PDB file of C-alpha atoms in Angstrom:
ATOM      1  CA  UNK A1376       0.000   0.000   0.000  1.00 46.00           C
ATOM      2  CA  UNK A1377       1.751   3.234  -0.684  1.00 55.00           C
ATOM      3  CA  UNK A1378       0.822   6.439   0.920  1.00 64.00           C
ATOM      4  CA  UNK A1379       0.946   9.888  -1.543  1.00 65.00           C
ATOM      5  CA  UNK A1380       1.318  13.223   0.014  1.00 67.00           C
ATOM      6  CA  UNK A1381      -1.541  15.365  -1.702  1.00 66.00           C
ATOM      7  CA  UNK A1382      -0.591  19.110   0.522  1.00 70.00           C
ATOM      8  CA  UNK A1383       2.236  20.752   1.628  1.00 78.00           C
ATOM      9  CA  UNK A1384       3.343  20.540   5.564  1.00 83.00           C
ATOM     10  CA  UNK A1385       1.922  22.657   8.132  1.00 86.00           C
ATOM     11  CA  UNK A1386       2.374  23.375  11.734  1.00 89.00           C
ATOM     12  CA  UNK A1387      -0.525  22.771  14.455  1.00 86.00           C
ATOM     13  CA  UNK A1388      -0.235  23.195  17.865  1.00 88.00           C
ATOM     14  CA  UNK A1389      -1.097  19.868  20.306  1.00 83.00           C
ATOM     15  CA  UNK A1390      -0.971  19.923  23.624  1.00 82.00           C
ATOM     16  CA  UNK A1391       1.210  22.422  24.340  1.00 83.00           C
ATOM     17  CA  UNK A1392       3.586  21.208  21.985  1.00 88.00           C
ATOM     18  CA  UNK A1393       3.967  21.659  17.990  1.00 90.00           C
ATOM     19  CA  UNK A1394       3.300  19.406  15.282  1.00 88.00           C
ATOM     20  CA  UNK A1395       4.741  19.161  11.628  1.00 87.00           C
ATOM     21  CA  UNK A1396       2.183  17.430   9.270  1.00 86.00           C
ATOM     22  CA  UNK A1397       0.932  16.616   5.592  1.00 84.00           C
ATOM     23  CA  UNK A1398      -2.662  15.325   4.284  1.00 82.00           C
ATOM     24  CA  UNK A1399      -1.974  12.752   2.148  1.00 76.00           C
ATOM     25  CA  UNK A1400      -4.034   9.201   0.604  1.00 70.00           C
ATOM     26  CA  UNK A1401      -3.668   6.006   0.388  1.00 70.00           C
ATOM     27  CA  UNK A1402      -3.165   5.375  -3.299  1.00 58.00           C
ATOM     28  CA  UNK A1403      -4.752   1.742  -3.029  1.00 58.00           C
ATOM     29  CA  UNK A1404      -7.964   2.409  -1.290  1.00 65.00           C
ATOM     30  CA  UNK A1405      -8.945   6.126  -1.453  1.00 63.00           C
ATOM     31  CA  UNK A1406      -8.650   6.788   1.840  1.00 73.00           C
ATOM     32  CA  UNK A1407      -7.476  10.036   2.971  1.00 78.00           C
ATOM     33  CA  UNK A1408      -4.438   9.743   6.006  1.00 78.00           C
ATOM     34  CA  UNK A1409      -2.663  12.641   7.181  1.00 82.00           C
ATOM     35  CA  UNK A1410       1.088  11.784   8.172  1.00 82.00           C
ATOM     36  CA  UNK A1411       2.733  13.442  11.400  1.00 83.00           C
ATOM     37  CA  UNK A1412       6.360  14.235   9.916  1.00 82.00           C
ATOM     38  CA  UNK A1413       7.974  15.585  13.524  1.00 85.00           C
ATOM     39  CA  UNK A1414       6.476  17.022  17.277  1.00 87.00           C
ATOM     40  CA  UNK A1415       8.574  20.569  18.267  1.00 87.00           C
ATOM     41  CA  UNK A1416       9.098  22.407  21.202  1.00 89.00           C
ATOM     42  CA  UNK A1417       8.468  25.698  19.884  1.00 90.00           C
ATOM     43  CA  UNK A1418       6.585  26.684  16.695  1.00 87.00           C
ATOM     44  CA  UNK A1419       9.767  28.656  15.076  1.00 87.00           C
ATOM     45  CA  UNK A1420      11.808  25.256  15.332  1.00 87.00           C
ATOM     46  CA  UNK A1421       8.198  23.393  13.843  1.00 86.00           C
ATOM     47  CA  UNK A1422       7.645  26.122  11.058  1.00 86.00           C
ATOM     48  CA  UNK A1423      11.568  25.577  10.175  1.00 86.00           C
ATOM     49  CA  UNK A1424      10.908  22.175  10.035  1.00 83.00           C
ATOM     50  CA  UNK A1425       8.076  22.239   8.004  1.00 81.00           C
ATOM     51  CA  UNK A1426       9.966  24.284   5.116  1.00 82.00           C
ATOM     52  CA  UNK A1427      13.223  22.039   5.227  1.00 78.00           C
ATOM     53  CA  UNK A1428      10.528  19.454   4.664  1.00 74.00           C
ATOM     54  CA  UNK A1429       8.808  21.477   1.864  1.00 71.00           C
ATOM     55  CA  UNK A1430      12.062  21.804  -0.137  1.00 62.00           C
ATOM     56  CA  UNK A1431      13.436  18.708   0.223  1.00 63.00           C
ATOM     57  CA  UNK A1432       9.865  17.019  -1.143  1.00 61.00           C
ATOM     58  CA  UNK A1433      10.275  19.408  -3.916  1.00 55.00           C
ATOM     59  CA  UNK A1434      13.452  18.413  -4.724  1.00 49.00           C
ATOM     60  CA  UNK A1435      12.386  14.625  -4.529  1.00 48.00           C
ATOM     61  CA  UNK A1436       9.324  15.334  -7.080  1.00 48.00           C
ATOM     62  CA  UNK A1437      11.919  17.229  -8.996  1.00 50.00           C
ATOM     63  CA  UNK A1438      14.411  14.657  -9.260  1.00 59.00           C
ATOM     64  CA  UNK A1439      12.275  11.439  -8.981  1.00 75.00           C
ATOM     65  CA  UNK A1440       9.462  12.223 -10.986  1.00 85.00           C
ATOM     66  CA  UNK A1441       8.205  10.701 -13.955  1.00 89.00           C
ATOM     67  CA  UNK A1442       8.891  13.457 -16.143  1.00 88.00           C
ATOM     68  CA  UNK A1443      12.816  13.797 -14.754  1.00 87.00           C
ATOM     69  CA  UNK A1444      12.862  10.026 -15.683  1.00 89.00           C
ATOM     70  CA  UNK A1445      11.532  10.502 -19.355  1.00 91.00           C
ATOM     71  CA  UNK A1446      13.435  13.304 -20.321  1.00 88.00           C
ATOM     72  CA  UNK A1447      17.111  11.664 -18.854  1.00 87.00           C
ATOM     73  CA  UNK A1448      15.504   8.955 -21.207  1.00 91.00           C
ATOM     74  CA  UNK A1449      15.469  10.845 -24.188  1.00 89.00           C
ATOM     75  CA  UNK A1450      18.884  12.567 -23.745  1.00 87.00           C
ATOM     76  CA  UNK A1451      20.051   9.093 -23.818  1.00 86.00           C
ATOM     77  CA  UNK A1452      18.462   8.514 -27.394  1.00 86.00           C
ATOM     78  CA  UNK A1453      21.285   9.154 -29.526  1.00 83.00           C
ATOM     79  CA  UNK A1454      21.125   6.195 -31.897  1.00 83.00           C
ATOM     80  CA  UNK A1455      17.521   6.775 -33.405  1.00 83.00           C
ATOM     81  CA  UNK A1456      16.851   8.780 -36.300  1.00 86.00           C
ATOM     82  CA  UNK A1457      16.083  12.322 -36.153  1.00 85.00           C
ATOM     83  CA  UNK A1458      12.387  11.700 -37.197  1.00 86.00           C
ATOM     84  CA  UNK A1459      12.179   8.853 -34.683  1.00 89.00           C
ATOM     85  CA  UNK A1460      13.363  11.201 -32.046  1.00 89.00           C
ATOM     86  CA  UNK A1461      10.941  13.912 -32.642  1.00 90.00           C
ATOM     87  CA  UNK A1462       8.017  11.123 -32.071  1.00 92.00           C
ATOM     88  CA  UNK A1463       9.429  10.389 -28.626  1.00 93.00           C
ATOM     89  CA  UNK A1464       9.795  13.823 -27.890  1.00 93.00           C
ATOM     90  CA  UNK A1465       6.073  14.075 -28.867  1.00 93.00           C
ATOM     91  CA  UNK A1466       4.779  11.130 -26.731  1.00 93.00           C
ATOM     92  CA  UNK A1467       7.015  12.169 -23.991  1.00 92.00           C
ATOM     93  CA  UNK A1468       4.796  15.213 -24.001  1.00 92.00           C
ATOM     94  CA  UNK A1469       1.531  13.432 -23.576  1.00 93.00           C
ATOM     95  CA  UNK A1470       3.247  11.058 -20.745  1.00 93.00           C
ATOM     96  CA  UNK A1471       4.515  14.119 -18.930  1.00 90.00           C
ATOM     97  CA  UNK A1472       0.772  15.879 -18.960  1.00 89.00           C
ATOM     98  CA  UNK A1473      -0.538  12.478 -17.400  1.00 89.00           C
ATOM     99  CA  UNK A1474       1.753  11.492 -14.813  1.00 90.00           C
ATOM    100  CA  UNK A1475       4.710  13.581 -15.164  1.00 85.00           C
ATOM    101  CA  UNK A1476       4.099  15.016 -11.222  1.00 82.00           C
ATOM    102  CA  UNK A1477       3.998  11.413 -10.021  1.00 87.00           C
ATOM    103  CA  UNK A1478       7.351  10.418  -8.132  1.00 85.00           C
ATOM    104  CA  UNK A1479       8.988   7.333  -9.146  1.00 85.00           C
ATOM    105  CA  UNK A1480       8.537   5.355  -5.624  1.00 84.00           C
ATOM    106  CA  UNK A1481       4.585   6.278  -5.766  1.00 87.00           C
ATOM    107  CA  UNK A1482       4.259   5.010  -9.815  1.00 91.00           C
ATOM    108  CA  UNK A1483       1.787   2.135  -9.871  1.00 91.00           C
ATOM    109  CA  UNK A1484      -0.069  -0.409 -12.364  1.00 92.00           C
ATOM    110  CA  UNK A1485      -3.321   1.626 -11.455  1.00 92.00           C
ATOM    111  CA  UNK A1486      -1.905   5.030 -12.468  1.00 92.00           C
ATOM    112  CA  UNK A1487      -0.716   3.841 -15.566  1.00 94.00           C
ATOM    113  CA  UNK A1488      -3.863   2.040 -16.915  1.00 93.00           C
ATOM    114  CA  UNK A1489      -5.940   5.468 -15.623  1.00 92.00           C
ATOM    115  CA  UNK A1490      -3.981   7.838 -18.333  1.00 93.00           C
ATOM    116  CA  UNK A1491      -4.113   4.780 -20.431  1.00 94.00           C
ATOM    117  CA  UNK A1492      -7.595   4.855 -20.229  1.00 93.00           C
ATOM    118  CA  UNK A1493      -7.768   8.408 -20.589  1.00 91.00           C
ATOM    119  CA  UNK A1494      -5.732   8.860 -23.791  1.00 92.00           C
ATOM    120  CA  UNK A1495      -8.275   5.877 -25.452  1.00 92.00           C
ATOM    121  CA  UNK A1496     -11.129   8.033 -24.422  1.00 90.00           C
ATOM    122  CA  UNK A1497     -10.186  11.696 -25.029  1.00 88.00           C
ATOM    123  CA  UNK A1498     -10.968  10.973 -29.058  1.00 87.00           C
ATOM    124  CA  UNK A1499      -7.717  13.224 -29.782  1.00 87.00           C
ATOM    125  CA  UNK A1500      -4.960  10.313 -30.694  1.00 90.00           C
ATOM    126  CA  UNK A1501      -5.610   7.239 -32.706  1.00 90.00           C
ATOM    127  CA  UNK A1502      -4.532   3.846 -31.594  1.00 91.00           C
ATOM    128  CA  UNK A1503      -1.089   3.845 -33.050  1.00 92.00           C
ATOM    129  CA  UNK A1504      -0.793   7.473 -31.339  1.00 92.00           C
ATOM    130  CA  UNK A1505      -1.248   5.617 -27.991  1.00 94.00           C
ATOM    131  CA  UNK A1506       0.650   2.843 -28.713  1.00 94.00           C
ATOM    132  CA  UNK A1507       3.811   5.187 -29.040  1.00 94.00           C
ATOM    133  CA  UNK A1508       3.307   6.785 -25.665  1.00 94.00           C
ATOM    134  CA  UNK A1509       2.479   3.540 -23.975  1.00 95.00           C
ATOM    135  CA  UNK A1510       6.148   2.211 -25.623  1.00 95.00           C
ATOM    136  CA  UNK A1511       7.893   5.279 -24.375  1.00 95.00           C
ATOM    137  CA  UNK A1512       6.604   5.116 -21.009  1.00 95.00           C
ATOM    138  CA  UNK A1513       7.484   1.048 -20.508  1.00 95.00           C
ATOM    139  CA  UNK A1514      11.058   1.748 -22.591  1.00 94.00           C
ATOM    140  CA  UNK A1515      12.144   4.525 -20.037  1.00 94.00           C
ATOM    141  CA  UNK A1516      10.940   2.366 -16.664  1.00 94.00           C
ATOM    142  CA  UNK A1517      12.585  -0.396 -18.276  1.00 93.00           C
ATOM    143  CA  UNK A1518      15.765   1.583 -18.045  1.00 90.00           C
ATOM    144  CA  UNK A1519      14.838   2.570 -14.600  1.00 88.00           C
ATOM    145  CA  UNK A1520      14.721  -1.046 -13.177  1.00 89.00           C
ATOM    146  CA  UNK A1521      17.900  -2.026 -14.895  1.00 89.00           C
ATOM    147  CA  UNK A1522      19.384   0.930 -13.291  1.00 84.00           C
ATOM    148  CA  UNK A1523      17.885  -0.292  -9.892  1.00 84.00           C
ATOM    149  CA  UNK A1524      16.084   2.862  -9.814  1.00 81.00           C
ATOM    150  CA  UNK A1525      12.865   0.757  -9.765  1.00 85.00           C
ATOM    151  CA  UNK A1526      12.393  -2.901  -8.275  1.00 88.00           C
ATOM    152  CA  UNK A1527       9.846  -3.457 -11.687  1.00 90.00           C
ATOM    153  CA  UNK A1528       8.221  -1.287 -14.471  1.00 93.00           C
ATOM    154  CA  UNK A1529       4.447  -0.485 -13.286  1.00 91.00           C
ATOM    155  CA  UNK A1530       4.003  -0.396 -16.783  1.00 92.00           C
ATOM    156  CA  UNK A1531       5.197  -3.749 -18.122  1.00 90.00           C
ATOM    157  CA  UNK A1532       1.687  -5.593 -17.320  1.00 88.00           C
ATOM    158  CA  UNK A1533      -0.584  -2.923 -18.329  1.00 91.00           C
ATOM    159  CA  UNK A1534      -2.744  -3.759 -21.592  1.00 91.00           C
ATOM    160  CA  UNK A1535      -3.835  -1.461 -24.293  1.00 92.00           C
ATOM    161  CA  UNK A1536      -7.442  -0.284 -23.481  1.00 91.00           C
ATOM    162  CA  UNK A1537      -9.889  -2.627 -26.397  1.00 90.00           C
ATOM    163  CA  UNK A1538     -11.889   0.780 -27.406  1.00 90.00           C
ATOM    164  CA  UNK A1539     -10.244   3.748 -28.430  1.00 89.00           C
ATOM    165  CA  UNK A1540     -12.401   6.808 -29.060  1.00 88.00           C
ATOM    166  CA  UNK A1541     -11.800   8.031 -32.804  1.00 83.00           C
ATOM    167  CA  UNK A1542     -10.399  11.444 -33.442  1.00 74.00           C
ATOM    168  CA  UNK A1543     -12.853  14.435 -34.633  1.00 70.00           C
ATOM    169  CA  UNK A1544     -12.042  14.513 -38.306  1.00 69.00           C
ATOM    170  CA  UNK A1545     -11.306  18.151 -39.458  1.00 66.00           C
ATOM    171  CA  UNK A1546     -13.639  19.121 -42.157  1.00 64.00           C
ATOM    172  CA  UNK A1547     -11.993  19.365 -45.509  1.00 68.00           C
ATOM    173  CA  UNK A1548     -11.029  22.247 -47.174  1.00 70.00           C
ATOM    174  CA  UNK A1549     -13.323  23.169 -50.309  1.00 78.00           C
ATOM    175  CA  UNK A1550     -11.622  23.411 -53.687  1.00 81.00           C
ATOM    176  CA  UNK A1551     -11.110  26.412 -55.463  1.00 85.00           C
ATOM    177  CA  UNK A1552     -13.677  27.165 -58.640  1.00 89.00           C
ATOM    178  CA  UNK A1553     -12.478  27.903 -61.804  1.00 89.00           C
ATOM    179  CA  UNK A1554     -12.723  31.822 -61.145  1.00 91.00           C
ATOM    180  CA  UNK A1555     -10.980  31.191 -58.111  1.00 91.00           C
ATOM    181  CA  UNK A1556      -8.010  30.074 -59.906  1.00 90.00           C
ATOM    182  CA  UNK A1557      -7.999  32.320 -62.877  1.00 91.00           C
ATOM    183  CA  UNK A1558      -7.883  35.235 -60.032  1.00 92.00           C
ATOM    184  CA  UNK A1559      -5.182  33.720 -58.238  1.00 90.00           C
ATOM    185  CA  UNK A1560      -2.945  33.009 -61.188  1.00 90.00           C
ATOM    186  CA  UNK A1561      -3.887  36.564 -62.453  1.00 91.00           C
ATOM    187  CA  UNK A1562      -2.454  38.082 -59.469  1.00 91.00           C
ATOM    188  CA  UNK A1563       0.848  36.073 -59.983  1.00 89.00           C
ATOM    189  CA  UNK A1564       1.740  38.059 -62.685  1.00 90.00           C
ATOM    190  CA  UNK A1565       5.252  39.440 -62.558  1.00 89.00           C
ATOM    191  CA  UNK A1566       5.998  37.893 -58.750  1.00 90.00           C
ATOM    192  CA  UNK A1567       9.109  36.320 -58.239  1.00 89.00           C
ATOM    193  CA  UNK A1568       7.476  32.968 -56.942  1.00 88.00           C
ATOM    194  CA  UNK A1569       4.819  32.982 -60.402  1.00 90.00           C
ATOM    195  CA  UNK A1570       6.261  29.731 -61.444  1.00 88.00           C
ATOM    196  CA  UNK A1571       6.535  27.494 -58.473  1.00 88.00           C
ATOM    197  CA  UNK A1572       2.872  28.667 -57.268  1.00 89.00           C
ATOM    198  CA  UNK A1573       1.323  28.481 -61.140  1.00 89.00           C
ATOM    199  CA  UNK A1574       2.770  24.532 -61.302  1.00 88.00           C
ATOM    200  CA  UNK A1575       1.451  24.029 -57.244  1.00 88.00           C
ATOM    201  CA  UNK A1576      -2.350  25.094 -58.291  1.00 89.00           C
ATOM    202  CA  UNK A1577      -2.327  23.444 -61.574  1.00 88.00           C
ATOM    203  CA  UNK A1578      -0.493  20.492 -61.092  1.00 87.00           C
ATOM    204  CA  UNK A1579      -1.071  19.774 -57.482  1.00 86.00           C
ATOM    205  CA  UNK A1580       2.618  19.086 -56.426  1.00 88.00           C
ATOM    206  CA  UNK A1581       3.613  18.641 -52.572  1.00 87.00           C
ATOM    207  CA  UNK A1582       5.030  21.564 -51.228  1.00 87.00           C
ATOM    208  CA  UNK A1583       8.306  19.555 -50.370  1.00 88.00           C
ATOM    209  CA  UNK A1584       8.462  18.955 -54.232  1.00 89.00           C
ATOM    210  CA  UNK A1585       8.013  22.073 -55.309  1.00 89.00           C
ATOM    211  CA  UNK A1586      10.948  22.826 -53.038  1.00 88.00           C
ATOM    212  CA  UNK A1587      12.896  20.584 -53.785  1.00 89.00           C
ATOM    213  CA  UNK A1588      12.887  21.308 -57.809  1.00 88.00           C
ATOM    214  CA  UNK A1589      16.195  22.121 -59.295  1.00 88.00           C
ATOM    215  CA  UNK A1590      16.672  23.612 -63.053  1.00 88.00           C
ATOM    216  CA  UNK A1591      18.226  20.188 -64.561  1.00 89.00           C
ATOM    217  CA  UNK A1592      14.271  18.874 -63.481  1.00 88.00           C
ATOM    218  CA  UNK A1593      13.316  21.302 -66.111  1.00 87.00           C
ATOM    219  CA  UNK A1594      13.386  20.468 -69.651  1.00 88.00           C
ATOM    220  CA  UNK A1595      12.424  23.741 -71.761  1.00 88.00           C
ATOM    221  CA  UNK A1596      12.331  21.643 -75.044  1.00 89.00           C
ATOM    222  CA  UNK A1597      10.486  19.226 -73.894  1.00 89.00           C
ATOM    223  CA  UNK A1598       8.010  20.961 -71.700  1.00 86.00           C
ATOM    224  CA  UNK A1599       8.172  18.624 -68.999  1.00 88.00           C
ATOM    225  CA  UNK A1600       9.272  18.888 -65.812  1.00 88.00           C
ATOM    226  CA  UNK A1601      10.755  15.354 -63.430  1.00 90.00           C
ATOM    227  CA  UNK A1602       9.336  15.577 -59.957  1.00 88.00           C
ATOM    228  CA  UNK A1603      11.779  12.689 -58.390  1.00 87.00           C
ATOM    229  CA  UNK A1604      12.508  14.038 -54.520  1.00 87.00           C
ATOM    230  CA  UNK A1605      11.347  16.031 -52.091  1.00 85.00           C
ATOM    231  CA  UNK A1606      12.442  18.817 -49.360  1.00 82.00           C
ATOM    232  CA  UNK A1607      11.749  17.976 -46.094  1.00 74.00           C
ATOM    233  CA  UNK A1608      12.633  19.524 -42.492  1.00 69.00           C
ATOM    234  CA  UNK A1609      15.132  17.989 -40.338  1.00 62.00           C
ATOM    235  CA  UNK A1610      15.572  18.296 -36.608  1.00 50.00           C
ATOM    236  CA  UNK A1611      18.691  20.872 -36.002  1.00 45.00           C
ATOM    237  CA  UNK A1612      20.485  17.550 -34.833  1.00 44.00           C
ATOM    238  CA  UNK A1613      20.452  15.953 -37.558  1.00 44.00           C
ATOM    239  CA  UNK A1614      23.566  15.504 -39.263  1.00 44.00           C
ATOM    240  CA  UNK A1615      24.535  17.321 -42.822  1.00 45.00           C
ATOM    241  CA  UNK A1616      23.639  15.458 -45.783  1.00 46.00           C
ATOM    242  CA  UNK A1617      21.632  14.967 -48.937  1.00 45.00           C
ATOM    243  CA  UNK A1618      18.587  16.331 -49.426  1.00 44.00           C
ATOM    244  CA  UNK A1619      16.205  13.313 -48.503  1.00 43.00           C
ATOM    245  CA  UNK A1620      13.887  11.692 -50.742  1.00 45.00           C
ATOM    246  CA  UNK A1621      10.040  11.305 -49.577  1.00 43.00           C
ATOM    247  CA  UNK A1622       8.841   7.937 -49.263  1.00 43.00           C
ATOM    248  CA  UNK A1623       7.054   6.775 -52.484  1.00 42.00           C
ATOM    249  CA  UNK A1624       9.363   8.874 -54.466  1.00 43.00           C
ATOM    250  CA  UNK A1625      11.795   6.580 -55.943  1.00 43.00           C
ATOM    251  CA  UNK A1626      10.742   6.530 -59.295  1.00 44.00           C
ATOM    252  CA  UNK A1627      10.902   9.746 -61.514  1.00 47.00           C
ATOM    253  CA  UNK A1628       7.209  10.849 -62.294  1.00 47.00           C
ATOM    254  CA  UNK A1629       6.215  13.663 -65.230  1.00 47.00           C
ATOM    255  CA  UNK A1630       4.587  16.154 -65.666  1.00 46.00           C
ATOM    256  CA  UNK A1631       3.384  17.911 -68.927  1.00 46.00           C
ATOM    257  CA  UNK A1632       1.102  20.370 -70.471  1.00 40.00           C
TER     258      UNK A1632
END
C-alpha cells in the first residue's frame, strides 16, 4: 500500500507542543491519512521544520518524478533517427501531462492504466498514437529497473485499453472554382514565386516537391518537368547530408502540359 502526500506541511499546535504534518491518501484504497512528519518544542523550530521538509519534497518530485525520468531517457536517445526522435519527444509530451508530477517510488499499475484509459477516451490520438506513448513510457521504466532505480516497471503488465475513441475529423477544405483560380494566377503576374505557385495550383505538387525542384528537373524543349525528390525539415540535430527523398518517391514521375 503506498501512501501519496496530496498538501504541503503545516504546523498545528497539540498539547502544548507543535506538530509538523501533511494530508496525504492512500493510493490503493482512497482513503485520505494525514502523516505526522515531527512534534517541536516551539513553533519557530516546527515552522523551520516544516519548510526544510517542503524543499526537500520538492526536490524529490523534482528529481524522482516521472517526467525527470523521461526526459534523462530521451537525452540518452542518440542512436535513433532524427524523425524517430521527434516522435518520442512528442509522446514524452503526452506522458509528462498524465503522470509527469507522479514520483517514481509512488508510480503504480493503477496510475498507468488510468492515463491509459484516458488517452483511449479523449478521441484526440488514434490507436497507433497511444501505442507510441504507452512504448515510451514502458522503454524509459525499463531503463529505470535495470538501473535499480525501480524494483519493476508499473508499466510492463498494463494492456492497451480494447476501445479507443476516434479522433474528430477536421472538415476538408473546399476546392477552389475555376474563377478562383484564374484570379489567383492573375495576381501572380510578374511575382518572383509565379512559377513554383502556377505549377502548385495546376499540377497539385507537394510543397516539399516544389521545393525541392532544381533547373536540370526542367526540360524547356520538352516541356516537362521530373518531380523525383522532395524537401523535407530535419531536426537541427540531424547531421549534414543529402537532401532526402520522400517515401514513395523513388521513381521519376512527369509532368506535362
Amino acid at each position: 500500500m503506498v501512501w501519496r502526500a496530496t498538501g504541503t506541511p503545516t504546523v498545528r499546535q497539540q498539547r502544548g507542543r507543535w506538530v509538523v504534518r501533511v494530508d496525504g491518501i492512500e493510493t490503493a484504497t482512497g482513503v485520505r491519512r494525514p502523516r505526522q512528519l515531527g512534534t517541536y518544542p516551539t513553533k519557530r523550530a516546527a515552522q523551520r521544520a516544516a519548510t526544510e521538509a517542503a524543499v526537500e519534497e520538492r526536490t524529490v518530485i523534482e528529481r524522482g518524478s516521472v517526467a525527470w525520468l523521461v526526459d534523462r531517457w530521451l537525452i540518452a536517445r542518440t542512436d535513433v533517427s532524427a524523425k524517430t526522435k521527434e516522435q518520442y519527444v512528442w509522446a514524452a509530451g503526452h506522458i509528462k501531462a498524465g503522470l509527469g508530477g507522479i514520483r517514481l517510488d509512488q508510480l503504480d499499475r493503477a496510475d498507468v492504466a488510468a492515463w491509459l484509459d484516458g488517452l483511449a477516451r479523449g478521441g484526440q490520438l488514434a490507436r497507433q498514437s497511444i501505442i507510441t506513448c504507452r512504448m515510451v513510457l514502458r522503454a524509459a521504466l525499463a531503463d529505470a529497473v535495470d538501473e535499480g532505480l525501480l524494483r519493476r516497471s508499473p508499466a510492463a503488465r498494463v494492456a492497451m485499453p480494447r476501445q479507443v475513441a476516434k479522433p474528430t475529423r477536421k472538415r476538408e477544405v473546399e476546392a477552389w472554382t475555376d474563377e478562383q483560380v484564374d484570379v489567383f494566377l492573375g495576381t501572380l503576374i510578374g511575382h518572383r514565386w509565379a512559377a513554383p505557385l502556377r505549377l502548385a495550383v495546376l499540377y497539385g505538387p507537394r510543397r516539399s516537391e516544389v521545393l525541392a525542384l532544381r533547373w536540370d528537373d526542367i526540360d524547356i524543349g520538352a516541356l516537362t518537368i521530373t518531380i523525383d525528390e522532395g524537401l523535407v525539415k530535419l531536426s537541427a540535430a540531424a547531421p549534414p547530408g543529402p537532401r532526402p527523398r520522400t517515401p514513395g518517391h523513388d521513381a521519376p514521375s512527369r509532368w506535362t502540359r
